[in-house]
mmCIF file of C-alpha atoms in Angstrom:
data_model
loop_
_atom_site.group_PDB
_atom_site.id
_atom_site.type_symbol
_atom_site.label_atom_id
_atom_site.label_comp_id
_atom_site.label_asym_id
_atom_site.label_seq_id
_atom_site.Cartn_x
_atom_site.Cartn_y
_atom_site.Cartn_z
ATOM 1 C CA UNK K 1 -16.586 8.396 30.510
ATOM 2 C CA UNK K 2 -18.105 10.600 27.887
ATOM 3 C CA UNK K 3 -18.010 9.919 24.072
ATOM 4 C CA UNK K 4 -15.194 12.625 23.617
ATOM 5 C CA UNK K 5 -13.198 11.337 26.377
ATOM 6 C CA UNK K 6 -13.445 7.943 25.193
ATOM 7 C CA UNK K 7 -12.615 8.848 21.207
ATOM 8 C CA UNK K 8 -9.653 10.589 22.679
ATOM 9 C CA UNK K 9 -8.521 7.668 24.709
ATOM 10 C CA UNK K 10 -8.651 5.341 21.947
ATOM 11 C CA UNK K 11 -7.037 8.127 19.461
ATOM 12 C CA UNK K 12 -4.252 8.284 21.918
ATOM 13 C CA UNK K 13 -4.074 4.338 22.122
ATOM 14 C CA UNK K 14 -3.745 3.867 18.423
ATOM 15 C CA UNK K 15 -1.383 6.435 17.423
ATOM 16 C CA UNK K 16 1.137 6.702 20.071
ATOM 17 C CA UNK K 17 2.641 2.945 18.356
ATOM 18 C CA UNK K 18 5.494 4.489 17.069
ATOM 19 C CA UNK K 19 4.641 1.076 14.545
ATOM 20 C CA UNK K 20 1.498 0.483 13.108
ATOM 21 C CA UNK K 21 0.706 -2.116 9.950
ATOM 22 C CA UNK K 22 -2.010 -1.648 8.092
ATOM 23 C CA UNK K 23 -4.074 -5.012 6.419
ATOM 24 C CA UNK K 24 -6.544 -4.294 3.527
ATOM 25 C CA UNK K 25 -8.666 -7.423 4.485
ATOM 26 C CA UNK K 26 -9.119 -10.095 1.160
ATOM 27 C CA UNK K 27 -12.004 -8.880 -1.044
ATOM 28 C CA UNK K 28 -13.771 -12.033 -1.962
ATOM 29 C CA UNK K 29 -16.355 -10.418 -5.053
ATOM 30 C CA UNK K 30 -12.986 -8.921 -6.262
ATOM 31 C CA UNK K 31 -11.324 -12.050 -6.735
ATOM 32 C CA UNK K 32 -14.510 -14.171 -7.484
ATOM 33 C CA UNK K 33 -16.555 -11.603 -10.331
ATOM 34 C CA UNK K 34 -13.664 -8.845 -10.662
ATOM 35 C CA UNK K 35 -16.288 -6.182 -8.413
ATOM 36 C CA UNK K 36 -14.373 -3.885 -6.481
ATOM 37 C CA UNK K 37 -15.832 -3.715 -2.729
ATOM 38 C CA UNK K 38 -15.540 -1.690 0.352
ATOM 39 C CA UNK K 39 -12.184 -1.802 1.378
ATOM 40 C CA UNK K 40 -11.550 -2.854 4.958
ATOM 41 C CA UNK K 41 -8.084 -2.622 6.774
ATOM 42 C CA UNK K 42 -7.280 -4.477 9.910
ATOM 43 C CA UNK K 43 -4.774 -2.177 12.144
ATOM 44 C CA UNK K 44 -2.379 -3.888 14.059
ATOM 45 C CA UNK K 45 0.854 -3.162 16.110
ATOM 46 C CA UNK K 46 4.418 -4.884 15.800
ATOM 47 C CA UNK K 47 3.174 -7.656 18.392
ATOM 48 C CA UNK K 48 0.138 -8.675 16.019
ATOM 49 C CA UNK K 49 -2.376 -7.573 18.299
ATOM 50 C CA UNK K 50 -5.571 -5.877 16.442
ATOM 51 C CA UNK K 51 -5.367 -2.107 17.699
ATOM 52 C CA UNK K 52 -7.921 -0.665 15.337
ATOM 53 C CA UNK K 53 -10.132 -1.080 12.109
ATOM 54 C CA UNK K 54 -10.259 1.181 9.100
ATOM 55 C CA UNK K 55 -13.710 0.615 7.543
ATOM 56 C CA UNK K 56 -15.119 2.172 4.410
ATOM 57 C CA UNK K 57 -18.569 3.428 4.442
ATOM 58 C CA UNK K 58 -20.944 1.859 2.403
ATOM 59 C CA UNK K 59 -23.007 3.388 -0.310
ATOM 60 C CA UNK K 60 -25.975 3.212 -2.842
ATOM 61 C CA UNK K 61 -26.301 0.984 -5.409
ATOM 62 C CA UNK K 62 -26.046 3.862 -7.573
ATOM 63 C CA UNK K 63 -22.857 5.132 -5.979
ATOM 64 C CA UNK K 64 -21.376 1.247 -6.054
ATOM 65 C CA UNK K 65 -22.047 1.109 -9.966
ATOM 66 C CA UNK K 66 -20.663 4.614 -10.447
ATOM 67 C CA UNK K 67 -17.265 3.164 -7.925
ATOM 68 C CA UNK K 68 -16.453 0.444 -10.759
ATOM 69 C CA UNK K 69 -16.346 3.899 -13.736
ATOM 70 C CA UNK K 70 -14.547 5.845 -11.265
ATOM 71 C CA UNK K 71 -12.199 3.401 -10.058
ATOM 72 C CA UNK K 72 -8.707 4.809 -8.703
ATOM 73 C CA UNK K 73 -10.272 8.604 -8.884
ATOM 74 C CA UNK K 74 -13.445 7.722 -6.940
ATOM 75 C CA UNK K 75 -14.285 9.364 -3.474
ATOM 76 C CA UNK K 76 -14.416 7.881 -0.292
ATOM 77 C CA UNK K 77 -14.977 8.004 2.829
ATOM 78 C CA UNK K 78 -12.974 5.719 5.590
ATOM 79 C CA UNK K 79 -13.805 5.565 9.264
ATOM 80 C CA UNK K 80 -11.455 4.696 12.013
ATOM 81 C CA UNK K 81 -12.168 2.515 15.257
ATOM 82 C CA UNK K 82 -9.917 0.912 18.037
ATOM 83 C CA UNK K 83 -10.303 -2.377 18.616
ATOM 84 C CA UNK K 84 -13.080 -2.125 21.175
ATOM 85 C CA UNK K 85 -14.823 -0.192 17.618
ATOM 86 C CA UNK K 86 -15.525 3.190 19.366
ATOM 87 C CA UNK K 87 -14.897 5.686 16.495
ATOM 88 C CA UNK K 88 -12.161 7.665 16.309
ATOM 89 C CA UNK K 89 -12.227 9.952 13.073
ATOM 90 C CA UNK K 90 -12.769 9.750 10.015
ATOM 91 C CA UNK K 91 -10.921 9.876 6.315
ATOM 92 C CA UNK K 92 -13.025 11.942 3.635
ATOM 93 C CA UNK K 93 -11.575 11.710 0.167
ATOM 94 C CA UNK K 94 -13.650 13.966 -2.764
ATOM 95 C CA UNK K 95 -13.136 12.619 -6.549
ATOM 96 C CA UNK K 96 -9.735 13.210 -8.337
ATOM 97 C CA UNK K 97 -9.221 13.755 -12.057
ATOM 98 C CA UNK K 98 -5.229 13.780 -11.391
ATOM 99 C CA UNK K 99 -4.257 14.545 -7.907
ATOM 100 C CA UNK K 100 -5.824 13.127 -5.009
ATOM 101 C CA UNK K 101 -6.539 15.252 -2.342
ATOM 102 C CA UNK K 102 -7.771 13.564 1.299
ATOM 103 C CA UNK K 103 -8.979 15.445 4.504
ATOM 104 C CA UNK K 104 -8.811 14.243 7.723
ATOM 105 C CA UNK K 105 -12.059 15.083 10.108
ATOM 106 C CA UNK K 106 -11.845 14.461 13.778
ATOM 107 C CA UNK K 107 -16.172 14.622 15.064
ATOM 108 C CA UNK K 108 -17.100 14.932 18.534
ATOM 109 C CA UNK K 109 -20.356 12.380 17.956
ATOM 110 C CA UNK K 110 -21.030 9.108 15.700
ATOM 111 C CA UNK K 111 -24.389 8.137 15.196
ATOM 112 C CA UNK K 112 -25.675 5.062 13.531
ATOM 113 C CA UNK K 113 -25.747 5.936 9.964
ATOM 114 C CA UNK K 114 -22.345 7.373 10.539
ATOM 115 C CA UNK K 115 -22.871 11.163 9.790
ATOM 116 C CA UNK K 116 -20.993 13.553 13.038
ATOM 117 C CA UNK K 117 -22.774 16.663 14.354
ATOM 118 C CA UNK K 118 -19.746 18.454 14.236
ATOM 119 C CA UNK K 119 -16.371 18.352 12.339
ATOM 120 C CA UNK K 120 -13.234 19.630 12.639
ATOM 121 C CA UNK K 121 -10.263 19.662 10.151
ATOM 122 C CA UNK K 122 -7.254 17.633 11.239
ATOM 123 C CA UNK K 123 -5.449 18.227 8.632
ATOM 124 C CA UNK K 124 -4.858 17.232 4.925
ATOM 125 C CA UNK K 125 -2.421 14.690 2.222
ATOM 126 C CA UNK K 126 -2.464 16.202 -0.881
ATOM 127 C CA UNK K 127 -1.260 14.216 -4.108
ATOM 128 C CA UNK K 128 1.043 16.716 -7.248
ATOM 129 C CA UNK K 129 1.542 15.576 -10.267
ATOM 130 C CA UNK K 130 4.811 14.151 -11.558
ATOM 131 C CA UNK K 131 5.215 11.718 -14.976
ATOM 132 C CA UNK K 132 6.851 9.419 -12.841
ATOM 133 C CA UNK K 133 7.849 9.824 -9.034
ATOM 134 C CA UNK K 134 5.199 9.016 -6.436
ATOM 135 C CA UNK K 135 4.503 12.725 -4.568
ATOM 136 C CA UNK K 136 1.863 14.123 -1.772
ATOM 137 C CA UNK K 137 2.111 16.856 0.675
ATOM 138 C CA UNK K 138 1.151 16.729 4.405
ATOM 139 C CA UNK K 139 -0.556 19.698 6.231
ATOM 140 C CA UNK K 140 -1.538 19.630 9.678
ATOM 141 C CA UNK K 141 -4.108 22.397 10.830
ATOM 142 C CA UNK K 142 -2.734 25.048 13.396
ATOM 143 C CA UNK K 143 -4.676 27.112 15.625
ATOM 144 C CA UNK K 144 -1.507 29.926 15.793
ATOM 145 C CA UNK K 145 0.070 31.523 13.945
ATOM 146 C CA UNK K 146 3.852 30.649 13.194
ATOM 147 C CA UNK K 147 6.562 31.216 10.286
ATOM 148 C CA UNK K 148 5.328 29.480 6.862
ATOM 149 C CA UNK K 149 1.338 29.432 8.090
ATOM 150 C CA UNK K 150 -1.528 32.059 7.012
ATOM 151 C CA UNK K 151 -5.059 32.749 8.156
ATOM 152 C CA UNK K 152 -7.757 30.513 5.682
ATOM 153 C CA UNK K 153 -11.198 31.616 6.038
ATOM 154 C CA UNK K 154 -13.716 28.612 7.145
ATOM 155 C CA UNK K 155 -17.223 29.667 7.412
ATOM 156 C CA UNK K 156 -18.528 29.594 11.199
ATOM 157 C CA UNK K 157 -15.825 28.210 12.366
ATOM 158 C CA UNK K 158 -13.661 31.128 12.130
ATOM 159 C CA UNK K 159 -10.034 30.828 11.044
ATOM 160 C CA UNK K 160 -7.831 27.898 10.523
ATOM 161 C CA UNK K 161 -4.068 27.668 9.326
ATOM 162 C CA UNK K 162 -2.879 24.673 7.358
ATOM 163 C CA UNK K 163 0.279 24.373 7.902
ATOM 164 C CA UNK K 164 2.831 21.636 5.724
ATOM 165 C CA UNK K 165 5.024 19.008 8.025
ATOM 166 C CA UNK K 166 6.101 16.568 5.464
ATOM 167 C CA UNK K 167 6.617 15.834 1.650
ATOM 168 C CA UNK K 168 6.599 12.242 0.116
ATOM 169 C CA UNK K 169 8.496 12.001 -2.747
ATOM 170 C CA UNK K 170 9.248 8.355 -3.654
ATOM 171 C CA UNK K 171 10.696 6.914 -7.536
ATOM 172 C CA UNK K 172 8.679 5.326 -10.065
ATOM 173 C CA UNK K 173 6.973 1.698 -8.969
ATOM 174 C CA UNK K 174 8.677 2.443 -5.111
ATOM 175 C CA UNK K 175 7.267 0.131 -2.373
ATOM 176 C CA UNK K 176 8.805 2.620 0.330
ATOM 177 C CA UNK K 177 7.244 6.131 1.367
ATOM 178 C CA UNK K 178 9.614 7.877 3.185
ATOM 179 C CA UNK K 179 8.376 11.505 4.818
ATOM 180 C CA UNK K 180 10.868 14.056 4.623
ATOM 181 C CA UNK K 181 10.971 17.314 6.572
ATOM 182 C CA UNK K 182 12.202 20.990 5.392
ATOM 183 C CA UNK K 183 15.809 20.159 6.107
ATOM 184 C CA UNK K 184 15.295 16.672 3.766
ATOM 185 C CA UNK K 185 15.286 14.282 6.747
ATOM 186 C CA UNK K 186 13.489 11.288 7.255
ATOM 187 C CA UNK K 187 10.164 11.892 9.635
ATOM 188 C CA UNK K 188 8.333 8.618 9.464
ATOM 189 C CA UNK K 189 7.795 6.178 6.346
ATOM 190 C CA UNK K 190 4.680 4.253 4.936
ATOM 191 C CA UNK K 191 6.416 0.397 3.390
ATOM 192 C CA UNK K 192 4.192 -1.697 1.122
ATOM 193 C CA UNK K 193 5.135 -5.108 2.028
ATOM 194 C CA UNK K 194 5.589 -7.557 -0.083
ATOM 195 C CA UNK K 195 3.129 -11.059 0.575
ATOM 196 C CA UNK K 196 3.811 -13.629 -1.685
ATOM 197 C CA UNK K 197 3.060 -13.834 -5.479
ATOM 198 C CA UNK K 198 0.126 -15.659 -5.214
ATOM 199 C CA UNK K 199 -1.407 -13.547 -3.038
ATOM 200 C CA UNK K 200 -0.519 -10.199 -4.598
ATOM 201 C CA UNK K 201 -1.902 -11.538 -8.285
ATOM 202 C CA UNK K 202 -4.865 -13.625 -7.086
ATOM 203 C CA UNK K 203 -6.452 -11.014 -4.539
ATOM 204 C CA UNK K 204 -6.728 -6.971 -4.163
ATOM 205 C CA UNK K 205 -4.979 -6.851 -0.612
ATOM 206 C CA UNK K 206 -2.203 -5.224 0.865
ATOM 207 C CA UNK K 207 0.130 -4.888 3.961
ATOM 208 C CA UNK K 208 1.368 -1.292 5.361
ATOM 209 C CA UNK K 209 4.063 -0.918 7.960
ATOM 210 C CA UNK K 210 3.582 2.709 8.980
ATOM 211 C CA UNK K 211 6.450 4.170 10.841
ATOM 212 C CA UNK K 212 5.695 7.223 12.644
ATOM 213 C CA UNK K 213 9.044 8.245 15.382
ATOM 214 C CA UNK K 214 12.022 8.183 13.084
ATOM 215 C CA UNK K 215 13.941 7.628 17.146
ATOM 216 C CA UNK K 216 12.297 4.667 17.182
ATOM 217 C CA UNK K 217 10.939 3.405 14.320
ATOM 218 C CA UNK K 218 13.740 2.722 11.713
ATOM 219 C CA UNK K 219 16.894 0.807 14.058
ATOM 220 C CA UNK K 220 18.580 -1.147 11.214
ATOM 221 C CA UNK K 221 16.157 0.753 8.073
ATOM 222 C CA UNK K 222 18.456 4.086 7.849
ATOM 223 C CA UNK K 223 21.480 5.457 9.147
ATOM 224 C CA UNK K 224 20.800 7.787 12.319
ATOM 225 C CA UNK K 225 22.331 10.592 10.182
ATOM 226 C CA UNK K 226 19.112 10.834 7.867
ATOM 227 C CA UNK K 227 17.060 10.733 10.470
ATOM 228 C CA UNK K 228 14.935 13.892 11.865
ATOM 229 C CA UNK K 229 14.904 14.854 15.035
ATOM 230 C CA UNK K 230 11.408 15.969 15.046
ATOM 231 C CA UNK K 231 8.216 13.566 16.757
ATOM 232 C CA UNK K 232 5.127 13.697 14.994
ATOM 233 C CA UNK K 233 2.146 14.757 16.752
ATOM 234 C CA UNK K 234 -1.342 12.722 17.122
ATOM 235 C CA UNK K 235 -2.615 15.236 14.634
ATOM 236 C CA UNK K 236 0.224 14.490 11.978
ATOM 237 C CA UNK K 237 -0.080 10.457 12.984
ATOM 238 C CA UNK K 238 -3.683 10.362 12.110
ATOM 239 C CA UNK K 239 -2.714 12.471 8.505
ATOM 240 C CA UNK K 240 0.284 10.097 7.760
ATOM 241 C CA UNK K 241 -1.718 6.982 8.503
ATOM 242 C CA UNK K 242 -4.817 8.386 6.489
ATOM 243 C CA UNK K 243 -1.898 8.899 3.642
ATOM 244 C CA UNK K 244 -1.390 5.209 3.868
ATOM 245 C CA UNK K 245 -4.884 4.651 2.667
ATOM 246 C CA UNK K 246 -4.492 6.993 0.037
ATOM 247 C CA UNK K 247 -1.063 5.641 -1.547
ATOM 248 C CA UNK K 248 -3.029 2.199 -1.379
ATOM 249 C CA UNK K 249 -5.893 3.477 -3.279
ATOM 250 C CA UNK K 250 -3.534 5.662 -5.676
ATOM 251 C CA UNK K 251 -1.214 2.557 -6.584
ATOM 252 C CA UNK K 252 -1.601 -1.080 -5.425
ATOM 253 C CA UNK K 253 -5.176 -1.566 -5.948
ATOM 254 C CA UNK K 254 -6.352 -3.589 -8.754
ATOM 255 C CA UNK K 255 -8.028 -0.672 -10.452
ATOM 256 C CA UNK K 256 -4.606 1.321 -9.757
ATOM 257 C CA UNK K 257 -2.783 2.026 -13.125
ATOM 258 C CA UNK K 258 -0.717 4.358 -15.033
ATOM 259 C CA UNK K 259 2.655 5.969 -14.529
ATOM 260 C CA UNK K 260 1.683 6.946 -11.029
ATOM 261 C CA UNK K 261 1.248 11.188 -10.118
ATOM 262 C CA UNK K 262 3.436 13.571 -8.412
ATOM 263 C CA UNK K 263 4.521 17.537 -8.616
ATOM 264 C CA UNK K 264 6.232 20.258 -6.475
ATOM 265 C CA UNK K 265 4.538 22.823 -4.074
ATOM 266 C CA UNK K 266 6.824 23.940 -1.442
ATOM 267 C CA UNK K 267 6.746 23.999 2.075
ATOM 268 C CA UNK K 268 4.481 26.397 3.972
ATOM 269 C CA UNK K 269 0.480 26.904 3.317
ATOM 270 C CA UNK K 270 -1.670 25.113 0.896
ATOM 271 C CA UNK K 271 -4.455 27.464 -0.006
ATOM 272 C CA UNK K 272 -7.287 25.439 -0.797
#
């Protein structure tokens, strides 16, 4: 089996849970000298069993001094792996000065010092500002044309449409995510679950149950009435999971802080 049949395989594997938790792994020079480190996220389904790893990519010294300045708005980059660690896309986040803005890159090869000879745009979670409520927007890239979608120019690669599936708009200090569709039903959710007070003050670490089939992901959460009766695709799984990261980054971390951001753009295209 070739590497893109095997990245596919494992993509497949990992995102058809219709439950996924997500484990930023204990950070020991965070609690021990108060240095933020590469964030690492054990993936795991509703059995227990490790289904994949989240890794960040690590940097120069230089880039690991300018990390601790930067803190929540600092860029990243976040690589994904089944459990067997055969790579399986990658998370690419630029720096913020308000809104966050993360792009999901699936790349046909993975070399040894991580860089892919190709990349294409899965899609993209974009953080808007709000004083208080806890906002992104989803867009997944299309390769048609449909209602709400236009043609964005992108180099060699011809034309791509980004196309918006799903707004987050959660209240100020919210632990639940909920991903709402056009019509203002739920799609799928990212939770931050609670673990005990001594490990939420003592270390930097956090616990994500990512819900992505609102038919079979929230029996006993919400009433079947707020429910949509849309199925995300692999394409929006990988964005909504990504987004987990991001709300991670943007609010429970240690270096996390402020009112939290949010804003309005409607659904349909974001023009980069």
């Amino acid at each position: 089996m070739n590497t893109s049949a095997i990245r596919l395989s494992g993509v497949r594997s990992l995102l058809s849970n219709p439950i996924l938790i997500l484990e930023r792994q204990i950070e020991f020079g965070n609690i021990i000298f108060g240095f933020e480190q590469n964030n690492r996220y054990r993936i795991s389904n509703v059995n227990n069993e490790t289904v994949g790893w989240a890794v960040e990519r690590q940097r120069s010294l230089g880039q690991m001094m300018m990390r601790q300045l930067t803190k929540l708005h600092r860029p990243f980059v976040v690589d994904l792996f089944d459990q067997n660690e055969n790579y399986l896309f990658k998370i690419d986040r630029k720096f913020s000065f308000i809104n966050s803005k993360l792009k999901v890159w699936s790349n046909d090869e993975y070399t040894d010092n991580r860089t892919a000879s190709e990349s294409i745009l899965i899609g993209e979670s974009v953080q808007s500002w709000h004083l208080w409520r806890r906002r992104y927007n989803l867009f997944v890239q299309e390769f048609k044309k449909r209602q709400y979608t236009e043609k964005i120019e992108s180099g060699n690669n011809g034309s791509r449409m980004l196309n918006q599936f799903g707004a987050i708009d959660a209240p100020f200090l919210s632990f639940e995510f909920p991903l709402m569709d056009e019509q203002n039903k739920i799609l799928a959710s990212v939770d931050r679950n609670w673990v005990g007070l001594g490990r939420e003050f003592l270390t930097d670490t956090g616990v994500y149950v990512v819900r992505f089939d609102a038919k079979n992901s929230f029996k006993g959460v919400y009433d079947p009435s707020v429910l949509s009766d849309r199925v995300l695709n692999l394409d929006q799984r990988a964005i909504l999971l990504a987004n987990a990261i991001s709300i991670d980054f943007d609010y429970f971390s240690r270096h996390s802080r402020g009112l939290g951001s949010g804003g309005f753009l409607p659904f349909g295209v974001y023009d980069e």
